[in-house]
């Protein structure tokens, strides 16, 4: 159980290796692949998916799920566009839109944590309802023509370096979420709830508040993604980010976040995002159509669940890392639900 | 309990009919009724299968894609001069094959249903997008379909269109299976408590696999009905249908956590949603509000169910306390 050996065979280690493989294969496929321009340009186009994935990951670590990210993104972007159109200063409009996004996340969280409705159903409902609401607000027209200082947000570079501003923003967000989840007390609460909700509650973890917090964070991040997309395309539409749920869920599961909650690392999500981005980019350069790319993404989503499970089965002595559980559930005699509070230090 | 839930739904249905009738006198006409039922047949055909899957505690997000694939397969075959009966069989087989893929993913490979079917939905749709240009083009229009097929949708059996007869027959069949057949009863047990279902000897994986194959076949049939109704199909056909069907099923009283609900309730859910939708049209409320309504209906129905469930639990617990001195099991 050497430390280095464990790091190399950990899920994040495997992901890092796959990223390298994708880089090599991409470079072999196209001479344009391994250029700073291409890679940085590609990074820019991944930011919406990445932010949605980060929010979803935080929610999934508590053992819940948030399917509504892409619709929150669209509603936020639409509200931002309408506010700006109505004469609100662009930055104020952005802040107001983010407040709305956080509010929507709060409502999702309240419905899940307080009324104990299944999060799958609540967020499936808001996925549909909010997309419809975006259309109600804006119908089929776009809002466009945002001011230059707003467009710099995604189309500018940091100082004289070729690093795009959105990449910087995204890196900061990843770091903040990683710190929040892995290094702070609320982060430990998130993981504790995901491991065992009842134990967490008995141990004094504010389960309701923490759960609501993760949904609010997910809403906020979706909102940020919406504003950044508005800047990137210099327009907002009601159908923005339609179908991004698939990409976000794929990235999160590929990143090693367990669907059962409690297991996984944010760095894995970031690596999975890079991997999916490289694969997408490689396919585009190889002239593969968007539809075929969707098909690959759908397959990748299922593979993200199957492959780690297969690895875990091949390696029975290793930690049952992020697998959805063994094939046959272990016998669970009645009474084992009793929790020894003193042992959970 | 079960009866009460459905009678409540019927009351709710009558109430919205009365409301719409007051708001717009046109609403209470034979045309209006026909518009509602005609709009319901495709959803009714898959609602029973979806209800079975949700009752077992799973979900299928690929229905829209499967309907699209099946409708396209039938359309391509018909435009190539195949007999309508053969085309219908082809649609069912195509749906069945898609359902079998879902079944393998969920029941054999143990991929959580939501992930498996979200993935397979894009897979089926992507495959259709890629294959269509090589087959009969991205869109098959009415002029490419034979005249005898187009005449089919106008034909009636006992005053009902073929689609209506199909939808009713399918609903009755699935309702019967869920109520009286061992497989149907197993679906309830699996949804209530999968571990205990296994312990008492229910072949969980086999039953779950069968439910996905059934829904696949029904979605195939629905694809054929779609082609019959609209006499055209394109690569986007059926997009979003899964959400309206899931909404209808949960509105119909099928608990999303699994274990309870009926096919008849799900069918009523379809009628209620389409009645609302028709009312919206007559009151000239924009189409987009219907989408908002679908989403809100999903959440509201789930909230209603949870409230009932909690009340039920409290009743059970108070009874149990009276009979057994020891309180068993942990809880959330």
mmCIF file with all atom_site columns, N, CA, C and O in Angstrom, chain B residues 199-219:
data_model
loop_
_atom_site.group_PDB
_atom_site.id
_atom_site.type_symbol
_atom_site.label_atom_id
_atom_site.label_alt_id
_atom_site.label_comp_id
_atom_site.label_asym_id
_atom_site.label_entity_id
_atom_site.label_seq_id
_atom_site.pdbx_PDB_ins_code
_atom_site.Cartn_x
_atom_site.Cartn_y
_atom_site.Cartn_z
_atom_site.occupancy
_atom_site.B_iso_or_equiv
_atom_site.pdbx_formal_charge
_atom_site.auth_seq_id
_atom_site.auth_comp_id
_atom_site.auth_asym_id
_atom_site.auth_atom_id
_atom_site.pdbx_PDB_model_num
ATOM 1  N N  . UNK B 1 199 ? -35.103 -11.824 -1.154  1.00 0.00 ? 199 UNK B N  1
ATOM 2  C CA . UNK B 1 199 ? -35.081 -12.828 -0.094  1.00 0.00 ? 199 UNK B CA 1
ATOM 3  C C  . UNK B 1 199 ? -36.265 -13.788 -0.184  1.00 0.00 ? 199 UNK B C  1
ATOM 4  O O  . UNK B 1 199 ? -36.135 -14.952 0.147   1.00 0.00 ? 199 UNK B O  1
ATOM 5  N N  . UNK B 1 200 ? -37.415 -13.288 -0.623  1.00 0.00 ? 200 UNK B N  1
ATOM 6  C CA . UNK B 1 200 ? -38.556 -14.191 -0.715  1.00 0.00 ? 200 UNK B CA 1
ATOM 7  C C  . UNK B 1 200 ? -38.562 -14.949 -2.035  1.00 0.00 ? 200 UNK B C  1
ATOM 8  O O  . UNK B 1 200 ? -39.504 -15.676 -2.336  1.00 0.00 ? 200 UNK B O  1
ATOM 9  N N  . UNK B 1 201 ? -37.506 -14.797 -2.830  1.00 0.00 ? 201 UNK B N  1
ATOM 10 C CA . UNK B 1 201 ? -37.357 -15.641 -4.006  1.00 0.00 ? 201 UNK B CA 1
ATOM 11 C C  . UNK B 1 201 ? -37.846 -15.052 -5.310  1.00 0.00 ? 201 UNK B C  1
ATOM 12 O O  . UNK B 1 201 ? -37.952 -15.756 -6.305  1.00 0.00 ? 201 UNK B O  1
ATOM 13 N N  . UNK B 1 202 ? -38.146 -13.744 -5.317  1.00 0.00 ? 202 UNK B N  1
ATOM 14 C CA . UNK B 1 202 ? -38.548 -13.122 -6.585  1.00 0.00 ? 202 UNK B CA 1
ATOM 15 C C  . UNK B 1 202 ? -37.313 -12.927 -7.451  1.00 0.00 ? 202 UNK B C  1
ATOM 16 O O  . UNK B 1 202 ? -36.275 -12.461 -6.972  1.00 0.00 ? 202 UNK B O  1
ATOM 17 N N  . UNK B 1 203 ? -37.433 -13.304 -8.732  1.00 0.00 ? 203 UNK B N  1
ATOM 18 C CA . UNK B 1 203 ? -36.290 -13.115 -9.622  1.00 0.00 ? 203 UNK B CA 1
ATOM 19 C C  . UNK B 1 203 ? -36.307 -11.670 -10.114 1.00 0.00 ? 203 UNK B C  1
ATOM 20 O O  . UNK B 1 203 ? -36.860 -11.358 -11.166 1.00 0.00 ? 203 UNK B O  1
ATOM 21 N N  . UNK B 1 204 ? -35.692 -10.823 -9.295  1.00 0.00 ? 204 UNK B N  1
ATOM 22 C CA . UNK B 1 204 ? -35.761 -9.380  -9.505  1.00 0.00 ? 204 UNK B CA 1
ATOM 23 C C  . UNK B 1 204 ? -35.235 -8.994  -10.890 1.00 0.00 ? 204 UNK B C  1
ATOM 24 O O  . UNK B 1 204 ? -35.898 -8.275  -11.636 1.00 0.00 ? 204 UNK B O  1
ATOM 25 N N  . UNK B 1 205 ? -34.042 -9.497  -11.227 1.00 0.00 ? 205 UNK B N  1
ATOM 26 C CA . UNK B 1 205 ? -33.408 -9.080  -12.474 1.00 0.00 ? 205 UNK B CA 1
ATOM 27 C C  . UNK B 1 205 ? -34.259 -9.450  -13.680 1.00 0.00 ? 205 UNK B C  1
ATOM 28 O O  . UNK B 1 205 ? -34.415 -8.670  -14.614 1.00 0.00 ? 205 UNK B O  1
ATOM 29 N N  . UNK B 1 206 ? -34.826 -10.659 -13.630 1.00 0.00 ? 206 UNK B N  1
ATOM 30 C CA . UNK B 1 206 ? -35.630 -11.108 -14.758 1.00 0.00 ? 206 UNK B CA 1
ATOM 31 C C  . UNK B 1 206 ? -36.882 -10.250 -14.918 1.00 0.00 ? 206 UNK B C  1
ATOM 32 O O  . UNK B 1 206 ? -37.253 -9.859  -16.012 1.00 0.00 ? 206 UNK B O  1
ATOM 33 N N  . UNK B 1 207 ? -37.531 -9.955  -13.799 1.00 0.00 ? 207 UNK B N  1
ATOM 34 C CA . UNK B 1 207 ? -38.755 -9.146  -13.858 1.00 0.00 ? 207 UNK B CA 1
ATOM 35 C C  . UNK B 1 207 ? -38.452 -7.748  -14.364 1.00 0.00 ? 207 UNK B C  1
ATOM 36 O O  . UNK B 1 207 ? -39.197 -7.183  -15.168 1.00 0.00 ? 207 UNK B O  1
ATOM 37 N N  . UNK B 1 208 ? -37.346 -7.166  -13.879 1.00 0.00 ? 208 UNK B N  1
ATOM 38 C CA . UNK B 1 208 ? -36.984 -5.813  -14.292 1.00 0.00 ? 208 UNK B CA 1
ATOM 39 C C  . UNK B 1 208 ? -36.635 -5.805  -15.783 1.00 0.00 ? 208 UNK B C  1
ATOM 40 O O  . UNK B 1 208 ? -37.071 -4.933  -16.534 1.00 0.00 ? 208 UNK B O  1
ATOM 41 N N  . UNK B 1 209 ? -35.873 -6.799  -16.207 1.00 0.00 ? 209 UNK B N  1
ATOM 42 C CA . UNK B 1 209 ? -35.530 -6.905  -17.628 1.00 0.00 ? 209 UNK B CA 1
ATOM 43 C C  . UNK B 1 209 ? -36.805 -6.945  -18.465 1.00 0.00 ? 209 UNK B C  1
ATOM 44 O O  . UNK B 1 209 ? -36.947 -6.222  -19.444 1.00 0.00 ? 209 UNK B O  1
ATOM 45 N N  . UNK B 1 210 ? -37.752 -7.787  -18.030 1.00 0.00 ? 210 UNK B N  1
ATOM 46 C CA . UNK B 1 210 ? -39.011 -7.921  -18.773 1.00 0.00 ? 210 UNK B CA 1
ATOM 47 C C  . UNK B 1 210 ? -39.740 -6.584  -18.862 1.00 0.00 ? 210 UNK B C  1
ATOM 48 O O  . UNK B 1 210 ? -40.311 -6.242  -19.903 1.00 0.00 ? 210 UNK B O  1
ATOM 49 N N  . UNK B 1 211 ? -39.703 -5.798  -17.784 1.00 0.00 ? 211 UNK B N  1
ATOM 50 C CA . UNK B 1 211 ? -40.437 -4.530  -17.797 1.00 0.00 ? 211 UNK B CA 1
ATOM 51 C C  . UNK B 1 211 ? -39.833 -3.561  -18.821 1.00 0.00 ? 211 UNK B C  1
ATOM 52 O O  . UNK B 1 211 ? -40.556 -2.825  -19.490 1.00 0.00 ? 211 UNK B O  1
ATOM 53 N N  . UNK B 1 212 ? -38.507 -3.565  -18.954 1.00 0.00 ? 212 UNK B N  1
ATOM 54 C CA . UNK B 1 212 ? -37.890 -2.668  -19.941 1.00 0.00 ? 212 UNK B CA 1
ATOM 55 C C  . UNK B 1 212 ? -38.177 -3.142  -21.366 1.00 0.00 ? 212 UNK B C  1
ATOM 56 O O  . UNK B 1 212 ? -38.401 -2.330  -22.269 1.00 0.00 ? 212 UNK B O  1
ATOM 57 N N  . UNK B 1 213 ? -38.187 -4.466  -21.568 1.00 0.00 ? 213 UNK B N  1
ATOM 58 C CA . UNK B 1 213 ? -38.516 -4.992  -22.895 1.00 0.00 ? 213 UNK B CA 1
ATOM 59 C C  . UNK B 1 213 ? -39.959 -4.636  -23.245 1.00 0.00 ? 213 UNK B C  1
ATOM 60 O O  . UNK B 1 213 ? -40.259 -4.205  -24.361 1.00 0.00 ? 213 UNK B O  1
ATOM 61 N N  . UNK B 1 214 ? -40.860 -4.774  -22.248 1.00 0.00 ? 214 UNK B N  1
ATOM 62 C CA . UNK B 1 214 ? -42.265 -4.447  -22.477 1.00 0.00 ? 214 UNK B CA 1
ATOM 63 C C  . UNK B 1 214 ? -42.418 -2.983  -22.874 1.00 0.00 ? 214 UNK B C  1
ATOM 64 O O  . UNK B 1 214 ? -43.068 -2.660  -23.877 1.00 0.00 ? 214 UNK B O  1
ATOM 65 N N  . UNK B 1 215 ? -41.792 -2.083  -22.101 1.00 0.00 ? 215 UNK B N  1
ATOM 66 C CA . UNK B 1 215 ? -41.928 -0.661  -22.417 1.00 0.00 ? 215 UNK B CA 1
ATOM 67 C C  . UNK B 1 215 ? -41.323 -0.368  -23.791 1.00 0.00 ? 215 UNK B C  1
ATOM 68 O O  . UNK B 1 215 ? -41.868 0.434   -24.556 1.00 0.00 ? 215 UNK B O  1
ATOM 69 N N  . UNK B 1 216 ? -40.218 -1.039  -24.127 1.00 0.00 ? 216 UNK B N  1
ATOM 70 C CA . UNK B 1 216 ? -39.613 -0.853  -25.444 1.00 0.00 ? 216 UNK B CA 1
ATOM 71 C C  . UNK B 1 216 ? -40.592 -1.227  -26.544 1.00 0.00 ? 216 UNK B C  1
ATOM 72 O O  . UNK B 1 216 ? -40.811 -0.472  -27.502 1.00 0.00 ? 216 UNK B O  1
ATOM 73 N N  . UNK B 1 217 ? -41.230 -2.395  -26.392 1.00 0.00 ? 217 UNK B N  1
ATOM 74 C CA . UNK B 1 217 ? -42.180 -2.856  -27.405 1.00 0.00 ? 217 UNK B CA 1
ATOM 75 C C  . UNK B 1 217 ? -43.361 -1.892  -27.509 1.00 0.00 ? 217 UNK B C  1
ATOM 76 O O  . UNK B 1 217 ? -43.815 -1.561  -28.611 1.00 0.00 ? 217 UNK B O  1
ATOM 77 N N  . UNK B 1 218 ? -43.854 -1.428  -26.362 1.00 0.00 ? 218 UNK B N  1
ATOM 78 C CA . UNK B 1 218 ? -44.976 -0.484  -26.371 1.00 0.00 ? 218 UNK B CA 1
ATOM 79 C C  . UNK B 1 218 ? -44.567 0.832   -27.030 1.00 0.00 ? 218 UNK B C  1
ATOM 80 O O  . UNK B 1 218 ? -45.344 1.435   -27.781 1.00 0.00 ? 218 UNK B O  1
ATOM 81 N N  . UNK B 1 219 ? -43.334 1.277   -26.757 1.00 0.00 ? 219 UNK B N  1
ATOM 82 C CA . UNK B 1 219 ? -42.849 2.508   -27.383 1.00 0.00 ? 219 UNK B CA 1
ATOM 83 C C  . UNK B 1 219 ? -42.756 2.306   -28.899 1.00 0.00 ? 219 UNK B C  1
ATOM 84 O O  . UNK B 1 219 ? -43.033 3.229   -29.673 1.00 0.00 ? 219 UNK B O  1
#
